[in-house]
Coordinates of C-alpha atoms in Angstrom, one line a residue:
X1 CA -11.9 48.1 -2.3
X2 CA -9.3 45.5 -1.4
X3 CA -10.7 42.7 0.8
X4 CA -9.0 41.7 4.1
X5 CA -8.6 38.2 2.7
X6 CA -6.5 39.4 -0.2
X7 CA -4.4 41.6 2.0
X8 CA -3.7 38.7 4.3
X9 CA -2.8 36.5 1.4
X10 CA -0.4 39.1 -0.1
X11 CA 1.2 39.6 3.3
X12 CA 1.6 35.8 3.7
X13 CA 3.2 35.5 0.2
X14 CA 5.7 38.3 1.0
X15 CA 6.6 36.7 4.3
X16 CA 7.0 33.3 2.8
X17 CA 9.2 34.7 0.0
X18 CA 11.5 36.4 2.6
X19 CA 11.7 33.2 4.6
X20 CA 12.6 31.0 1.6
X21 CA 15.3 33.4 0.6
X22 CA 17.2 32.7 3.9
X23 CA 16.0 29.1 4.7
X24 CA 17.7 26.1 3.2
X25 CA 16.3 25.0 -0.1
X26 CA 13.7 22.2 0.1
X27 CA 12.8 19.5 -2.3
X28 CA 10.9 16.3 -2.3
X29 CA 14.2 14.5 -1.5
X30 CA 16.1 16.8 0.8
X31 CA 18.6 16.0 3.5
X32 CA 16.9 16.7 6.9
X33 CA 18.4 19.2 9.2
X34 CA 15.5 19.6 11.6
X35 CA 15.9 16.2 13.2
X36 CA 17.3 15.0 16.5
X37 CA 20.0 12.4 15.9
X38 CA 21.3 10.4 18.8
X39 CA 23.8 7.5 19.2
X40 CA 22.2 5.1 21.7
X41 CA 24.8 2.4 21.8
X42 CA 28.3 2.6 20.2
X43 CA 29.7 -0.6 21.7
X44 CA 29.9 -2.5 18.4
X45 CA 26.2 -3.2 17.6
X46 CA 26.3 -4.9 14.2
X47 CA 23.2 -7.0 14.1
X48 CA 20.1 -6.0 12.1
X49 CA 17.5 -7.1 14.7
X50 CA 15.8 -4.3 16.7
X51 CA 12.3 -3.4 17.8
X52 CA 10.9 -0.1 19.0
X53 CA 7.7 0.7 21.0
X54 CA 6.5 3.7 23.0
X55 CA 6.2 2.7 26.6
X56 CA 3.4 3.6 29.0
X57 CA 5.5 6.4 30.3
X58 CA 5.5 8.0 26.9
X59 CA 9.2 7.2 26.2
X60 CA 10.8 4.9 23.7
X61 CA 11.8 1.4 24.5
X62 CA 14.1 -0.5 22.1
X63 CA 15.0 -4.1 22.2
X64 CA 18.0 -5.2 20.1
X65 CA 20.8 -7.7 19.7
X66 CA 24.4 -6.6 20.2
X67 CA 26.2 -9.0 17.8
X68 CA 29.7 -8.2 19.1
X69 CA 28.8 -9.1 22.7
X70 CA 26.1 -11.6 21.8
X71 CA 23.7 -9.9 24.2
X72 CA 20.1 -9.0 24.0
X73 CA 19.8 -5.4 25.3
X74 CA 17.0 -3.0 26.0
X75 CA 17.4 0.8 25.8
X76 CA 14.9 2.9 27.7
X77 CA 14.9 6.5 26.4
X78 CA 15.4 9.2 29.0
X79 CA 13.3 11.8 27.1
X80 CA 10.8 11.9 24.3
X81 CA 13.5 12.6 21.6
X82 CA 15.6 9.8 23.0
X83 CA 18.7 12.0 23.1
X84 CA 20.1 9.6 25.7
X85 CA 18.9 6.2 27.0
X86 CA 19.5 3.7 29.8
X87 CA 20.8 0.4 28.5
X88 CA 20.3 -2.9 30.2
X89 CA 21.8 -6.2 29.1
X90 CA 19.1 -8.9 29.5
X91 CA 20.2 -12.1 27.8
X92 CA 23.7 -13.4 27.0
X93 CA 24.2 -16.2 24.5
X94 CA 27.0 -18.1 22.9
X95 CA 24.8 -19.6 20.2
X96 CA 23.0 -18.3 17.1
X97 CA 20.3 -15.7 17.7
X98 CA 17.5 -14.4 15.5
X99 CA 14.4 -12.3 15.3
X100 CA 13.2 -10.0 18.0
X101 CA 9.9 -8.2 18.6
X102 CA 8.9 -5.9 21.4
X103 CA 5.4 -4.7 22.3
X104 CA 3.7 -3.1 25.3
X105 CA 1.1 -5.1 27.2
X106 CA -2.1 -3.9 28.7
X107 CA -0.3 -3.8 32.1
X108 CA 1.9 -1.0 30.6
X109 CA 5.1 -3.2 30.6
X110 CA 7.1 -4.5 27.7
X111 CA 6.9 -8.0 26.3
X112 CA 9.8 -9.3 24.1
X113 CA 9.8 -12.3 21.8
X114 CA 13.2 -13.5 20.7
X115 CA 15.0 -16.5 19.2
X116 CA 18.2 -18.2 20.5
X117 CA 19.5 -21.4 19.1
X118 CA 16.3 -22.2 17.3
X119 CA 14.2 -21.8 20.5
X120 CA 11.6 -19.0 20.9
X121 CA 11.4 -17.3 24.2
X122 CA 8.9 -14.7 25.6
X123 CA 10.3 -12.2 28.1
X124 CA 8.2 -10.2 30.5
X125 CA 9.6 -6.8 31.6
X126 CA 9.2 -6.3 35.3
X127 CA 9.2 -2.5 35.2
X128 CA 8.7 0.3 32.7
X129 CA 12.4 0.6 31.9
X130 CA 12.7 -3.2 31.5
X131 CA 15.8 -3.5 33.7
X132 CA 14.8 -7.0 34.6
X133 CA 12.8 -9.7 33.0
X134 CA 11.1 -13.1 33.6
X135 CA 11.5 -15.4 30.6
X136 CA 9.3 -18.3 29.4
X137 CA 10.3 -20.8 26.6
X138 CA 7.6 -21.1 24.0
X139 CA 8.7 -23.8 21.5
X140 CA 11.3 -24.4 18.8
X141 CA 11.0 -22.2 15.7
X142 CA 12.5 -19.4 13.6
X143 CA 11.2 -16.0 12.7
X144 CA 8.4 -14.8 15.1
X145 CA 6.0 -12.0 15.7
X146 CA 4.3 -10.9 18.9
X147 CA 1.0 -9.2 19.4
X148 CA -1.2 -8.4 22.4
X149 CA -4.7 -9.7 21.7
X150 CA -8.0 -8.0 22.4
X151 CA -8.2 -10.3 25.4
X152 CA -5.0 -8.7 26.8
X153 CA -3.0 -11.9 26.3
X154 CA 0.1 -12.4 24.2
X155 CA -0.1 -14.1 20.8
X156 CA 3.0 -15.5 19.1
X157 CA 3.3 -16.3 15.4
X158 CA 6.3 -18.2 14.2
X159 CA 7.8 -20.3 11.4
X160 CA 8.8 -23.8 12.4
X161 CA 10.8 -26.4 10.3
X162 CA 14.3 -27.4 9.4
X163 CA 14.6 -25.0 6.5
X164 CA 12.7 -22.3 4.5
X165 CA 11.7 -25.1 2.1
X166 CA 9.5 -26.9 4.6
X167 CA 8.3 -24.3 7.0
X168 CA 5.0 -24.2 8.8
X169 CA 3.4 -21.2 10.3
X170 CA 2.1 -21.7 13.9
X171 CA 0.2 -19.5 16.4
X172 CA 0.7 -19.8 20.1
X173 CA -2.1 -18.0 22.1
X174 CA -1.4 -17.4 25.7
X175 CA -4.5 -18.3 27.8
X176 CA -3.6 -15.7 30.4
X177 CA -1.5 -12.5 30.5
X178 CA 1.6 -14.3 32.0
X179 CA 1.4 -17.2 29.5
X180 CA 1.1 -19.9 32.1
X181 CA -0.9 -21.9 29.6
X182 CA -0.5 -21.8 25.8
X183 CA -2.7 -23.1 23.0
X184 CA -0.6 -23.8 19.8
X185 CA -2.3 -24.2 16.4
X186 CA -0.9 -24.9 13.0
X187 CA -2.0 -22.2 10.5
X188 CA -0.4 -23.6 7.3
X189 CA 0.7 -26.8 5.8
X190 CA 4.4 -27.1 4.7
X191 CA 5.4 -24.3 2.5
X192 CA 8.4 -22.4 1.1
X193 CA 8.8 -19.0 2.7
X194 CA 12.0 -17.0 3.4
X195 CA 10.2 -13.9 4.4
X196 CA 9.8 -12.6 8.0
X197 CA 6.3 -12.9 9.2
X198 CA 4.3 -9.7 9.7
X199 CA 1.3 -9.5 12.1
X200 CA -1.2 -6.9 13.2
X201 CA -4.5 -6.7 15.1
X202 CA -7.3 -5.9 12.7
X203 CA -10.0 -3.4 13.2
X204 CA -12.3 -6.3 14.2
X205 CA -10.0 -7.2 17.1
X206 CA -8.6 -10.3 15.5
X207 CA -5.1 -11.0 14.2
X208 CA -3.9 -10.7 10.6
X209 CA -0.7 -12.5 9.5
X210 CA 1.2 -11.6 6.3
X211 CA 3.8 -13.9 4.7
X212 CA 5.4 -14.5 1.3
X213 CA 4.9 -17.8 -0.5
X214 CA 8.1 -18.6 -2.5
X215 CA 6.3 -21.2 -4.7
X216 CA 3.3 -19.0 -5.6
X217 CA 5.5 -15.9 -5.7
X218 CA 2.9 -13.8 -3.9
X219 CA 1.9 -12.4 -0.5
X220 CA -0.6 -14.4 1.5
X221 CA -2.8 -12.8 4.2
X222 CA -4.3 -14.9 7.0
X223 CA -7.3 -13.4 8.8
X224 CA -8.2 -15.0 12.2
X225 CA -11.9 -15.2 13.0
X226 CA -11.3 -15.4 16.8
X227 CA -8.7 -14.1 19.2
X228 CA -6.8 -17.4 19.5
X229 CA -6.7 -17.9 15.7
X230 CA -8.5 -21.3 15.8
X231 CA -10.5 -20.4 12.7
X232 CA -8.8 -18.5 9.8
X233 CA -9.4 -17.3 6.2
X234 CA -6.5 -16.9 3.8
X235 CA -6.4 -14.4 0.9
X236 CA -3.8 -14.4 -1.9
X237 CA -2.5 -11.0 -3.2
X238 CA -1.7 -11.9 -6.8
X239 CA 0.7 -9.1 -7.6
X240 CA 2.7 -9.4 -10.8
X241 CA 5.7 -11.6 -10.0
X242 CA 8.2 -8.9 -11.0
X243 CA 6.7 -6.7 -8.4
X244 CA 6.3 -8.9 -5.3
X245 CA 9.1 -9.5 -2.9
X246 CA 9.7 -11.1 0.5
X247 CA 10.5 -7.8 2.3
X248 CA 7.3 -6.4 3.7
X249 CA 5.5 -4.7 6.5
X250 CA 1.9 -4.1 7.5
X251 CA -0.2 -1.8 9.6
X252 CA -4.0 -1.0 9.9
X253 CA -5.1 2.2 8.2
X254 CA -7.4 4.8 9.6
X255 CA -10.2 3.2 7.5
X256 CA -9.7 0.0 9.4
X257 CA -8.1 -1.9 6.5
X258 CA -4.5 -3.2 6.1
X259 CA -1.8 -1.2 4.5
X260 CA 1.1 -3.3 3.2
X261 CA 4.5 -2.1 2.1
X262 CA 7.0 -4.3 0.2
X263 CA 10.1 -4.3 -2.0
X264 CA 9.7 -5.3 -5.6
X265 CA 11.9 -8.1 -7.0
X266 CA 13.0 -6.8 -10.4
X267 CA 13.8 -3.2 -9.6
X268 CA 13.8 -3.0 -5.8
X269 CA 11.1 -0.4 -5.8
X270 CA 8.8 0.7 -3.0
X271 CA 5.4 -1.0 -3.4
X272 CA 2.4 -0.1 -1.3
X273 CA -0.9 -2.0 -1.1
X274 CA -4.1 -0.4 0.3
X275 CA -6.6 -3.1 1.1
X276 CA -10.3 -2.2 0.5
X277 CA -11.6 -4.6 3.1
X278 CA -10.2 -6.5 6.1
X279 CA -9.6 -9.7 4.1
X280 CA -7.8 -7.7 1.3
X281 CA -9.8 -9.5 -1.4
X282 CA -9.8 -6.2 -3.3
X283 CA -7.0 -3.7 -3.1
X284 CA -5.0 -1.0 -4.9
X285 CA -1.3 -1.4 -5.6
X286 CA 1.1 1.4 -6.4
X287 CA 4.9 1.5 -6.5
X288 CA 7.3 4.3 -6.7
X289 CA 10.1 3.7 -9.1
X290 CA 12.8 6.2 -8.3
X291 CA 14.4 4.2 -5.5
X292 CA 16.7 1.2 -5.1
X293 CA 15.6 -0.2 -1.8
X294 CA 18.1 -1.9 0.4
X295 CA 16.1 -3.3 3.4
X296 CA 12.4 -3.9 3.9
X297 CA 10.3 -0.8 4.4
X298 CA 8.5 -0.2 7.8
X299 CA 5.1 1.4 7.8
X300 CA 3.0 3.1 10.6
X301 CA 0.0 5.4 10.6
X302 CA 1.1 9.0 11.2
X303 CA -0.7 11.5 13.4
X304 CA -2.6 12.8 10.3
X305 CA -4.2 9.4 9.8
X306 CA -2.1 8.6 6.7
X307 CA 0.7 6.1 6.2
X308 CA 4.4 6.9 6.8
X309 CA 7.1 4.6 5.4
X310 CA 10.8 4.3 6.3
X311 CA 13.3 2.3 4.3
X312 CA 16.9 2.3 3.1
X313 CA 18.1 3.0 -0.4
X314 CA 21.4 1.8 -2.0
X315 CA 23.2 4.6 -3.7
X316 CA 26.9 5.6 -4.3
X317 CA 28.4 2.8 -2.1
X318 CA 26.1 3.8 0.7
X319 CA 22.8 2.7 2.1
X320 CA 20.8 5.8 3.0
X321 CA 17.8 6.1 5.4
X322 CA 14.7 7.5 3.7
X323 CA 11.2 8.4 4.9
X324 CA 8.1 8.9 2.7
X325 CA 4.9 10.5 3.9
X326 CA 1.8 9.4 2.0
X327 CA -0.5 12.3 1.0
X328 CA -3.5 10.0 0.7
X329 CA -4.6 6.7 2.3
X330 CA -3.6 4.6 -0.7
X331 CA -0.2 6.4 -1.1
X332 CA -0.8 7.4 -4.7
X333 CA 1.3 10.5 -3.9
X334 CA 4.2 10.7 -1.5
X335 CA 6.8 13.2 -0.3
X336 CA 10.3 11.9 0.5
X337 CA 13.2 13.0 2.7
X338 CA 16.6 11.6 3.3
X339 CA 17.2 11.2 7.1
X340 CA 20.8 9.8 7.1
X341 CA 23.1 9.6 4.0
X342 CA 26.4 9.2 5.9
X343 CA 26.6 5.5 6.4
X344 CA 25.4 2.0 5.6
X345 CA 21.9 1.5 7.1
X346 CA 20.7 -1.8 8.5
X347 CA 17.0 -2.4 9.4
X348 CA 14.9 0.3 11.0
X349 CA 11.7 0.5 13.1
X350 CA 9.3 3.3 13.8
X351 CA 6.8 4.3 16.4
X352 CA 4.5 7.3 16.8
X353 CA 5.3 9.2 20.0
X354 CA 2.8 10.7 22.4
X355 CA 3.9 14.1 21.0
X356 CA 2.4 13.1 17.7
X357 CA 5.9 12.9 16.1
X358 CA 7.8 9.8 14.9
X359 CA 10.7 8.1 16.6
X360 CA 13.0 5.9 14.4
X361 CA 15.5 3.4 15.6
X362 CA 18.0 1.9 13.2
X363 CA 21.4 0.2 13.0
X364 CA 24.4 2.1 11.6
X365 CA 26.3 -0.9 10.3
X366 CA 29.3 1.2 9.1
X367 CA 29.9 2.5 12.6
X368 CA 28.5 -0.5 14.5
X369 CA 26.0 1.7 16.3
X370 CA 22.4 1.8 17.3
X371 CA 21.0 5.2 16.4
X372 CA 17.7 7.1 17.0
X373 CA 16.1 9.9 15.1
X374 CA 13.2 12.0 16.5
X375 CA 11.3 13.9 13.9
X376 CA 10.5 17.6 14.4
X377 CA 7.4 17.8 12.3
X378 CA 4.7 15.4 10.9
X379 CA 6.6 14.9 7.6
X380 CA 10.0 14.4 9.3
X381 CA 11.2 17.1 7.0
X382 CA 14.1 19.6 6.9
X383 CA 14.3 23.2 8.3
X384 CA 13.0 24.8 5.2
X385 CA 9.8 22.8 5.2
X386 CA 9.4 23.5 8.9
X387 CA 9.5 27.2 8.3
X388 CA 7.0 26.9 5.5
X389 CA 4.7 24.8 7.7
X390 CA 4.5 27.7 10.2
X391 CA 3.0 30.0 7.6
X392 CA 1.4 27.5 5.2
X393 CA -2.0 27.6 6.9
X394 CA -2.3 31.2 5.7
X395 CA -2.1 30.0 2.1
X396 CA -3.5 26.5 2.3
X397 CA -7.1 25.7 1.4
X398 CA -9.3 24.6 4.3
X399 CA -9.2 20.8 4.7
X400 CA -12.4 19.0 3.7
X401 CA -11.9 15.9 5.9
X402 CA -10.3 14.9 9.2
X403 CA -10.0 11.4 10.7
X404 CA -7.8 10.8 13.8
X405 CA -7.5 7.2 15.0
X406 CA -8.0 6.7 18.7
X407 CA -8.5 3.0 19.3
X408 CA -8.1 0.7 16.3
X409 CA -8.7 -2.5 18.3
X410 CA -12.0 -3.3 20.0
X411 CA -11.7 -4.2 23.7
X412 CA -14.0 -7.2 24.4
X413 CA -16.4 -7.4 27.3
X414 CA -14.5 -8.5 30.5
X415 CA -14.6 -8.1 34.3
X416 CA -13.3 -4.8 35.7
X417 CA -10.1 -5.1 37.8
X418 CA -10.8 -2.2 40.2
X419 CA -13.7 0.2 40.5
X420 CA -12.9 3.4 38.5
X421 CA -10.2 1.6 36.5
X422 CA -8.7 3.5 33.5
X423 CA -8.4 0.5 31.1
X424 CA -7.2 2.3 28.0
X425 CA -5.0 5.4 27.5
X426 CA -3.6 7.0 24.3
X427 CA -2.7 10.4 22.9
X428 CA -3.7 12.0 19.7
X429 CA -2.6 15.3 17.9
X430 CA -5.3 17.7 16.6
X431 CA -4.2 18.5 13.0
X432 CA -3.4 22.0 11.8
X433 CA -5.4 23.4 10.0
X434 CA -8.8 21.8 10.6
X435 CA -12.0 21.8 8.5
X436 CA -14.4 24.7 8.8
X437 CA -17.8 24.4 10.3
X438 CA -19.4 20.9 10.5
X439 CA -19.1 18.9 13.7
X440 CA -16.7 16.5 15.4
X441 CA -17.8 13.0 16.6
X442 CA -16.2 10.1 18.4
X443 CA -17.3 7.3 16.0
X444 CA -16.8 3.6 15.8
X445 CA -15.5 3.8 12.3
X446 CA -13.4 6.1 10.2
X447 CA -16.4 7.2 8.1
X448 CA -18.1 8.8 11.1
X449 CA -21.3 6.7 10.6
X450 CA -21.0 4.0 13.3
X451 CA -21.6 4.8 17.0
X452 CA -18.8 4.2 19.5
X453 CA -19.2 2.6 22.9
X454 CA -17.2 2.6 26.2
X455 CA -18.2 0.9 29.4
X456 CA -18.5 3.4 31.1
X457 CA -16.9 6.8 30.1
X458 CA -14.5 8.4 27.6
X459 CA -12.4 11.3 28.9
X460 CA -10.4 13.9 26.9
X461 CA -7.6 15.7 28.7
X462 CA -5.1 18.4 27.9
X463 CA -2.2 18.0 30.3
X464 CA -3.9 17.1 33.6
X465 CA -7.1 19.0 32.9
X466 CA -10.2 17.3 31.7
X467 CA -11.6 19.2 28.7
X468 CA -14.5 16.8 27.7
X469 CA -16.1 13.6 29.0
X470 CA -19.0 11.5 28.0
X471 CA -20.7 8.6 29.9
X472 CA -22.3 6.0 27.6
X473 CA -24.9 5.0 30.2
X474 CA -25.8 4.6 33.8
X475 CA -25.4 1.6 36.0
X476 CA -26.9 -0.6 33.3
X477 CA -25.7 -1.6 29.8
X478 CA -23.9 1.3 28.0
X479 CA -25.6 2.7 24.9
X480 CA -23.7 2.9 21.6
X481 CA -23.6 6.6 20.7
X482 CA -22.2 8.9 18.0
X483 CA -20.6 11.2 20.6
X484 CA -20.4 14.9 19.5
X485 CA -17.4 16.8 20.8
X486 CA -18.0 20.6 20.8
X487 CA -16.2 22.5 18.0
X488 CA -14.8 25.0 20.5
X489 CA -12.8 22.2 22.2
X490 CA -11.2 21.0 19.0
X491 CA -10.6 24.5 17.7
X492 CA -8.9 25.6 21.0
X493 CA -6.5 22.6 20.8
X494 CA -5.4 22.8 17.1
X495 CA -1.8 21.5 16.8
X496 CA -1.8 20.2 20.3
X497 CA -1.7 16.7 21.9
X498 CA -4.6 15.5 24.0
X499 CA -4.9 12.4 26.0
X500 CA -7.9 9.9 25.7
X501 CA -8.9 7.7 28.5
X502 CA -11.5 4.9 28.8
X503 CA -12.7 4.6 32.4
X504 CA -14.9 2.4 34.4
X505 CA -17.4 4.2 36.7
X506 CA -19.8 1.6 38.2
X507 CA -17.7 -1.6 38.4
X508 CA -18.8 -4.9 37.0
X509 CA -17.8 -5.0 33.4
X510 CA -15.7 -3.0 30.9
X511 CA -15.6 -2.9 27.1
X512 CA -14.9 -0.5 24.2
X513 CA -15.4 -0.4 20.5
X514 CA -12.9 0.9 18.0
X515 CA -12.9 4.8 18.0
X516 CA -12.0 7.6 15.7
X517 CA -12.3 11.4 16.0
X518 CA -14.1 12.3 12.7
X519 CA -15.2 15.6 11.2
X520 CA -18.6 15.5 9.6
X521 CA -19.7 18.3 7.2

């Protein structure tokens, strides 16, 4: 007797074969046809500096320099795919300009750090579209990075000095959200570094800063022990000198530890470091040798909890835009797709949209344009792979793990602003397929062993409908809990995007731990 499972498998194989006979051939390095390409600004944008974030309205916000006009501009996407955008000129200069970084504050509005004439400025967007700003000078300096600390205040990291041979790295911590008062601290003695700084908020809620030491020929990672970076610990990442390079990026993995991408010196290969603790005193290092990288790679954590890397590759008198999806947390295996092979690509930046798909902003230097790509699936792949993905669950083995990051940065105890305040909001995508059996928990770590905490309530919503909520305690101190989410809720939202809110209920104080949605066997 033929089992139902075998009949279904045979049917799926026949169906997949028929699809592949008409769909475009796919490969690990295929030109993508399932992407939304858009030209955002064609007015002669030649500079390499741009920064992308997803605004509190769920739409992309891009800050960039227009070198031709010498203007700092902001583009606010008009839809999730950013097919069109509203462009606002913000700052005009006649002098030299440099690095730029945009992030979204806890107030839901953009914050932009930029450099003009050797002076660092912090701009505060006055609305979601950032059509107007208020600007505050910080101090003289060069390359800079901007974070929003766990205390909701801006933190600026910058290099200062007359040349890359005698730079110092400084941190300027705003003592309030509007940066009316600033505490500046020197993080390093004089050193040689030509690399852009890279910064991220660690899973402990404190900043991490990555830079490249030209004398030591290795990356250095500074870990702050407090939100203002008054106390720090520095770790060296002694990669072989022929591998290390100045072009790098960093994010925090779903396990709570840094993921670092870089370009190797000798062969311009893609290198990826997976730290095994927050200080990165132990790590794995892999590199993929079939590329010739042009510009530094950018890395984010995809909606499946694994790293996604974008970068450019020099080939045939072009500089193509590539994307690589890691198949494991350490990126031992990757799948790669070419997103644009028609031009000379400048730098690029990525952000994970509220739809669970990636938005990429980059400079097309050949055409002097700012362009945007919106991926149509989790791998940013071509039509053939999209078709396969529709039927792959019929053939795939059931997953044996699932970790979806919700909040990678703890929110410290603080006074509530208003009774019933929603003090944290994010969106996650439920993977497809999901593991069988077991249970799903809202945990404080990616392993699903630590309890989570929200003062007072966590709410899961599909659209405008609440599908699950849990209160961590009554009017008193909330209780750390490993919160179990019913399997039926997860199973009924496979492949869908749900919204997570942290809410105050009783007034007084608010706080929240890091949080992950984890499947436990």
